[in-house]
Amino acid sequence: MNQRIRGAFDDDEPTLLYRLIPALSVMAGSLTTIVPVIAGIGLLPPFGLLMLLAWRLSQAEAIAIWAAPLLGLFDDLVSGQPTGCSMLLWSLCFIAFDLVDQRLVWRDFWQDWALAAGALAFCLILGRLVASPLGAHVDTVLLAQILVSSLLYPVIVRLVAWIERTRDPA
């Protein structure tokens, strides 16, 4: 039995729901793609990816690195992307963020925003290359989607901060 002996001043172990809330919020963000929205062009940002980036950049330990491919699989199944596309791209983003965390001593909000914008552009461009033929004329819409998604990042960070504040048991 490898149970750790708790001392008088040790924090209580977090509940299962406390640990699942970040993943459930990313899954809820991925589920926004099934909401019927009538639009002339596809500018709907990838809310699942935005939630994942916001959790990873604001609370690094909230979502484990091994959870990115599982959440990516859920996003692939819900959004209609080729299976494995989000799994690979989200995992690569997490690995890149870990490398950045090793190099930088600290980051501020502007650096997080720049990292998120780069990760969004990376995932959307490579997702476009995988999902649609090269002859498709979607580059202008893709650039607009990257811009809208990048500008929406601070709102999603505020939402994640609110979720974090409400889930905090203290």
PDB file of C-alpha atoms in Angstrom:
ATOM      1  CA  MET A   1       0.000   0.000   0.000  1.00  0.00           C
ATOM      2  CA  ASN A   2       1.550   3.212  -1.199  1.00  0.00           C
ATOM      3  CA  GLN A   3      -0.738   5.639   0.569  1.00  0.00           C
ATOM      4  CA  ARG A   4       1.022   8.775   1.615  1.00  0.00           C
ATOM      5  CA  ILE A   5       0.784   9.652   5.292  1.00  0.00           C
ATOM      6  CA  ARG A   6      -0.806  13.070   5.640  1.00  0.00           C
ATOM      7  CA  GLY A   7       0.416  15.528   8.195  1.00  0.00           C
ATOM      8  CA  ALA A   8      -1.673  17.982  10.173  1.00  0.00           C
ATOM      9  CA  PHE A   9      -0.878  20.886   7.834  1.00  0.00           C
ATOM     10  CA  ASP A  10      -1.132  19.067   4.499  1.00  0.00           C
ATOM     11  CA  ASP A  11      -3.752  20.262   2.050  1.00  0.00           C
ATOM     12  CA  ASP A  12      -6.727  18.047   1.382  1.00  0.00           C
ATOM     13  CA  GLU A  13      -6.536  15.971  -1.766  1.00  0.00           C
ATOM     14  CA  PRO A  14      -8.568  17.585  -4.548  1.00  0.00           C
ATOM     15  CA  THR A  15     -11.800  15.854  -5.438  1.00  0.00           C
ATOM     16  CA  LEU A  16     -12.352  14.149  -8.763  1.00  0.00           C
ATOM     17  CA  LEU A  17     -14.710  16.895  -9.921  1.00  0.00           C
ATOM     18  CA  TYR A  18     -12.119  19.546  -9.013  1.00  0.00           C
ATOM     19  CA  ARG A  19      -9.563  17.811 -11.244  1.00  0.00           C
ATOM     20  CA  LEU A  20     -12.043  17.202 -14.091  1.00  0.00           C
ATOM     21  CA  ILE A  21     -13.384  20.757 -14.419  1.00  0.00           C
ATOM     22  CA  PRO A  22     -10.564  21.976 -16.746  1.00  0.00           C
ATOM     23  CA  ALA A  23     -10.999  18.999 -19.072  1.00  0.00           C
ATOM     24  CA  LEU A  24     -14.785  19.323 -19.001  1.00  0.00           C
ATOM     25  CA  SER A  25     -14.538  23.008 -19.894  1.00  0.00           C
ATOM     26  CA  VAL A  26     -12.290  22.168 -22.868  1.00  0.00           C
ATOM     27  CA  MET A  27     -14.813  19.531 -23.953  1.00  0.00           C
ATOM     28  CA  ALA A  28     -17.626  22.076 -23.606  1.00  0.00           C
ATOM     29  CA  GLY A  29     -15.618  24.442 -25.787  1.00  0.00           C
ATOM     30  CA  SER A  30     -15.242  21.712 -28.397  1.00  0.00           C
ATOM     31  CA  LEU A  31     -18.983  21.083 -28.290  1.00  0.00           C
ATOM     32  CA  THR A  32     -19.685  24.626 -29.531  1.00  0.00           C
ATOM     33  CA  THR A  33     -19.041  23.354 -33.055  1.00  0.00           C
ATOM     34  CA  ILE A  34     -22.305  21.397 -32.978  1.00  0.00           C
ATOM     35  CA  VAL A  35     -24.375  24.507 -32.238  1.00  0.00           C
ATOM     36  CA  PRO A  36     -26.261  25.397 -35.417  1.00  0.00           C
ATOM     37  CA  VAL A  37     -24.984  28.818 -36.450  1.00  0.00           C
ATOM     38  CA  ILE A  38     -25.889  30.335 -39.806  1.00  0.00           C
ATOM     39  CA  ALA A  39     -22.891  32.187 -41.204  1.00  0.00           C
ATOM     40  CA  GLY A  40     -21.776  33.258 -44.643  1.00  0.00           C
ATOM     41  CA  ILE A  41     -18.162  32.369 -43.931  1.00  0.00           C
ATOM     42  CA  GLY A  42     -16.642  30.084 -41.300  1.00  0.00           C
ATOM     43  CA  LEU A  43     -15.180  32.417 -38.716  1.00  0.00           C
ATOM     44  CA  LEU A  44     -16.136  30.308 -35.704  1.00  0.00           C
ATOM     45  CA  PRO A  45     -12.999  30.084 -33.553  1.00  0.00           C
ATOM     46  CA  PRO A  46     -11.880  26.698 -32.237  1.00  0.00           C
ATOM     47  CA  PHE A  47     -13.249  27.182 -28.717  1.00  0.00           C
ATOM     48  CA  GLY A  48     -11.930  23.838 -27.499  1.00  0.00           C
ATOM     49  CA  LEU A  49      -8.392  24.784 -28.504  1.00  0.00           C
ATOM     50  CA  LEU A  50      -8.834  28.266 -27.031  1.00  0.00           C
ATOM     51  CA  MET A  51      -9.946  26.777 -23.707  1.00  0.00           C
ATOM     52  CA  LEU A  52      -7.055  24.311 -23.745  1.00  0.00           C
ATOM     53  CA  LEU A  53      -4.523  27.070 -24.430  1.00  0.00           C
ATOM     54  CA  ALA A  54      -6.027  29.309 -21.769  1.00  0.00           C
ATOM     55  CA  TRP A  55      -5.864  26.548 -19.152  1.00  0.00           C
ATOM     56  CA  ARG A  56      -2.329  25.572 -20.128  1.00  0.00           C
ATOM     57  CA  LEU A  57      -0.936  29.097 -20.195  1.00  0.00           C
ATOM     58  CA  SER A  58      -2.694  30.380 -17.079  1.00  0.00           C
ATOM     59  CA  GLN A  59      -2.711  27.224 -14.920  1.00  0.00           C
ATOM     60  CA  ALA A  60       0.026  24.915 -16.197  1.00  0.00           C
ATOM     61  CA  GLU A  61      -0.748  22.085 -13.792  1.00  0.00           C
ATOM     62  CA  ALA A  62      -4.518  22.105 -14.366  1.00  0.00           C
ATOM     63  CA  ILE A  63      -4.359  19.825 -17.419  1.00  0.00           C
ATOM     64  CA  ALA A  64      -1.709  17.119 -17.625  1.00  0.00           C
ATOM     65  CA  ILE A  65       0.343  16.835 -20.797  1.00  0.00           C
ATOM     66  CA  TRP A  66      -1.067  13.375 -21.492  1.00  0.00           C
ATOM     67  CA  ALA A  67      -4.612  14.797 -21.568  1.00  0.00           C
ATOM     68  CA  ALA A  68      -3.988  16.872 -24.727  1.00  0.00           C
ATOM     69  CA  PRO A  69      -4.273  13.931 -27.159  1.00  0.00           C
ATOM     70  CA  LEU A  70      -7.415  12.657 -25.447  1.00  0.00           C
ATOM     71  CA  LEU A  71      -9.051  16.074 -25.573  1.00  0.00           C
ATOM     72  CA  GLY A  72      -7.878  16.384 -29.178  1.00  0.00           C
ATOM     73  CA  LEU A  73      -9.528  13.071 -30.016  1.00  0.00           C
ATOM     74  CA  PHE A  74     -12.785  14.335 -28.515  1.00  0.00           C
ATOM     75  CA  ASP A  75     -12.472  17.514 -30.584  1.00  0.00           C
ATOM     76  CA  ASP A  76     -11.764  15.493 -33.735  1.00  0.00           C
ATOM     77  CA  LEU A  77     -14.827  13.326 -33.178  1.00  0.00           C
ATOM     78  CA  VAL A  78     -17.103  16.299 -32.494  1.00  0.00           C
ATOM     79  CA  SER A  79     -15.811  18.818 -35.038  1.00  0.00           C
ATOM     80  CA  GLY A  80     -15.428  16.528 -38.032  1.00  0.00           C
ATOM     81  CA  GLN A  81     -11.689  17.046 -38.512  1.00  0.00           C
ATOM     82  CA  PRO A  82      -9.743  14.007 -39.698  1.00  0.00           C
ATOM     83  CA  THR A  83      -9.203  11.714 -36.731  1.00  0.00           C
ATOM     84  CA  GLY A  84      -5.843  12.370 -35.151  1.00  0.00           C
ATOM     85  CA  CYS A  85      -5.383  15.903 -36.463  1.00  0.00           C
ATOM     86  CA  SER A  86      -6.215  17.718 -33.224  1.00  0.00           C
ATOM     87  CA  MET A  87      -4.600  14.929 -31.224  1.00  0.00           C
ATOM     88  CA  LEU A  88      -1.264  15.566 -32.899  1.00  0.00           C
ATOM     89  CA  LEU A  89      -1.456  19.347 -33.107  1.00  0.00           C
ATOM     90  CA  TRP A  90      -2.628  19.883 -29.523  1.00  0.00           C
ATOM     91  CA  SER A  91       0.084  17.537 -28.249  1.00  0.00           C
ATOM     92  CA  LEU A  92       2.722  19.439 -30.231  1.00  0.00           C
ATOM     93  CA  CYS A  93       1.462  22.700 -28.723  1.00  0.00           C
ATOM     94  CA  PHE A  94       1.753  21.272 -25.211  1.00  0.00           C
ATOM     95  CA  ILE A  95       5.293  20.054 -25.899  1.00  0.00           C
ATOM     96  CA  ALA A  96       6.230  23.462 -27.316  1.00  0.00           C
ATOM     97  CA  PHE A  97       4.794  25.196 -24.242  1.00  0.00           C
ATOM     98  CA  ASP A  98       6.821  22.900 -21.994  1.00  0.00           C
ATOM     99  CA  LEU A  99       9.959  23.833 -23.918  1.00  0.00           C
ATOM    100  CA  VAL A 100       9.110  27.522 -23.568  1.00  0.00           C
ATOM    101  CA  ASP A 101       8.496  27.049 -19.834  1.00  0.00           C
ATOM    102  CA  GLN A 102      11.972  25.534 -19.472  1.00  0.00           C
ATOM    103  CA  ARG A 103      13.614  28.468 -21.275  1.00  0.00           C
ATOM    104  CA  LEU A 104      11.707  31.390 -19.782  1.00  0.00           C
ATOM    105  CA  VAL A 105      11.879  32.146 -16.100  1.00  0.00           C
ATOM    106  CA  TRP A 106       8.585  34.017 -16.132  1.00  0.00           C
ATOM    107  CA  ARG A 107       5.978  35.159 -18.633  1.00  0.00           C
ATOM    108  CA  ASP A 108       3.493  37.981 -18.633  1.00  0.00           C
ATOM    109  CA  PHE A 109       0.086  38.203 -20.281  1.00  0.00           C
ATOM    110  CA  TRP A 110       1.412  39.634 -23.558  1.00  0.00           C
ATOM    111  CA  GLN A 111       3.800  36.727 -24.002  1.00  0.00           C
ATOM    112  CA  ASP A 112       1.002  34.273 -23.229  1.00  0.00           C
ATOM    113  CA  TRP A 113      -1.181  36.009 -25.796  1.00  0.00           C
ATOM    114  CA  ALA A 114       1.602  35.826 -28.402  1.00  0.00           C
ATOM    115  CA  LEU A 115       2.189  32.135 -27.624  1.00  0.00           C
ATOM    116  CA  ALA A 116      -1.532  31.431 -27.903  1.00  0.00           C
ATOM    117  CA  ALA A 117      -1.786  33.326 -31.201  1.00  0.00           C
ATOM    118  CA  GLY A 118       1.158  31.364 -32.586  1.00  0.00           C
ATOM    119  CA  ALA A 119      -0.331  28.069 -31.414  1.00  0.00           C
ATOM    120  CA  LEU A 120      -3.726  28.976 -32.883  1.00  0.00           C
ATOM    121  CA  ALA A 121      -2.157  29.894 -36.220  1.00  0.00           C
ATOM    122  CA  PHE A 122      -0.091  26.687 -36.177  1.00  0.00           C
ATOM    123  CA  CYS A 123      -3.087  24.459 -35.461  1.00  0.00           C
ATOM    124  CA  LEU A 124      -5.460  26.200 -37.872  1.00  0.00           C
ATOM    125  CA  ILE A 125      -2.990  26.304 -40.775  1.00  0.00           C
ATOM    126  CA  LEU A 126      -1.887  22.699 -40.393  1.00  0.00           C
ATOM    127  CA  GLY A 127      -5.494  21.625 -39.836  1.00  0.00           C
ATOM    128  CA  ARG A 128      -6.405  23.352 -43.092  1.00  0.00           C
ATOM    129  CA  LEU A 129      -3.581  21.567 -44.924  1.00  0.00           C
ATOM    130  CA  VAL A 130      -4.796  18.207 -43.614  1.00  0.00           C
ATOM    131  CA  ALA A 131      -8.545  18.734 -43.974  1.00  0.00           C
ATOM    132  CA  SER A 132      -8.938  20.547 -47.302  1.00  0.00           C
ATOM    133  CA  PRO A 133      -7.255  20.259 -50.687  1.00  0.00           C
ATOM    134  CA  LEU A 134      -4.485  22.694 -51.524  1.00  0.00           C
ATOM    135  CA  GLY A 135      -6.475  24.129 -54.422  1.00  0.00           C
ATOM    136  CA  ALA A 136      -9.294  25.267 -52.129  1.00  0.00           C
ATOM    137  CA  HIS A 137      -9.479  29.045 -51.804  1.00  0.00           C
ATOM    138  CA  VAL A 138      -9.908  29.335 -48.049  1.00  0.00           C
ATOM    139  CA  ASP A 139      -6.748  31.259 -47.183  1.00  0.00           C
ATOM    140  CA  THR A 140      -8.473  34.622 -46.634  1.00  0.00           C
ATOM    141  CA  VAL A 141     -11.108  33.052 -44.404  1.00  0.00           C
ATOM    142  CA  LEU A 142      -8.377  31.150 -42.566  1.00  0.00           C
ATOM    143  CA  LEU A 143      -6.463  34.372 -41.858  1.00  0.00           C
ATOM    144  CA  ALA A 144      -9.676  36.015 -40.633  1.00  0.00           C
ATOM    145  CA  GLN A 145     -10.367  33.009 -38.390  1.00  0.00           C
ATOM    146  CA  ILE A 146      -6.835  33.215 -36.951  1.00  0.00           C
ATOM    147  CA  LEU A 147      -7.328  36.935 -36.281  1.00  0.00           C
ATOM    148  CA  VAL A 148     -10.737  36.462 -34.644  1.00  0.00           C
ATOM    149  CA  SER A 149      -9.452  33.558 -32.555  1.00  0.00           C
ATOM    150  CA  SER A 150      -6.384  35.487 -31.429  1.00  0.00           C
ATOM    151  CA  LEU A 151      -8.467  38.517 -30.459  1.00  0.00           C
ATOM    152  CA  LEU A 152     -10.880  36.296 -28.534  1.00  0.00           C
ATOM    153  CA  TYR A 153      -8.098  34.771 -26.414  1.00  0.00           C
ATOM    154  CA  PRO A 154      -8.260  37.381 -23.576  1.00  0.00           C
ATOM    155  CA  VAL A 155     -12.000  36.772 -23.184  1.00  0.00           C
ATOM    156  CA  ILE A 156     -11.411  33.029 -22.894  1.00  0.00           C
ATOM    157  CA  VAL A 157      -8.635  33.627 -20.333  1.00  0.00           C
ATOM    158  CA  ARG A 158     -11.099  35.669 -18.271  1.00  0.00           C
ATOM    159  CA  LEU A 159     -13.614  32.813 -18.517  1.00  0.00           C
ATOM    160  CA  VAL A 160     -10.962  30.314 -17.392  1.00  0.00           C
ATOM    161  CA  ALA A 161      -9.993  32.611 -14.506  1.00  0.00           C
ATOM    162  CA  TRP A 162     -13.639  32.784 -13.452  1.00  0.00           C
ATOM    163  CA  ILE A 163     -13.948  28.985 -13.645  1.00  0.00           C
ATOM    164  CA  GLU A 164     -10.738  28.631 -11.639  1.00  0.00           C
ATOM    165  CA  ARG A 165     -12.002  31.066  -9.004  1.00  0.00           C
ATOM    166  CA  THR A 166     -15.334  29.263  -8.651  1.00  0.00           C
ATOM    167  CA  ARG A 167     -13.787  25.795  -8.524  1.00  0.00           C
ATOM    168  CA  ASP A 168     -11.227  26.776  -5.892  1.00  0.00           C
ATOM    169  CA  PRO A 169     -12.382  25.191  -2.622  1.00  0.00           C
ATOM    170  CA  ALA A 170     -10.598  27.751  -0.421  1.00  0.00           C
TER     171      ALA A 170
END
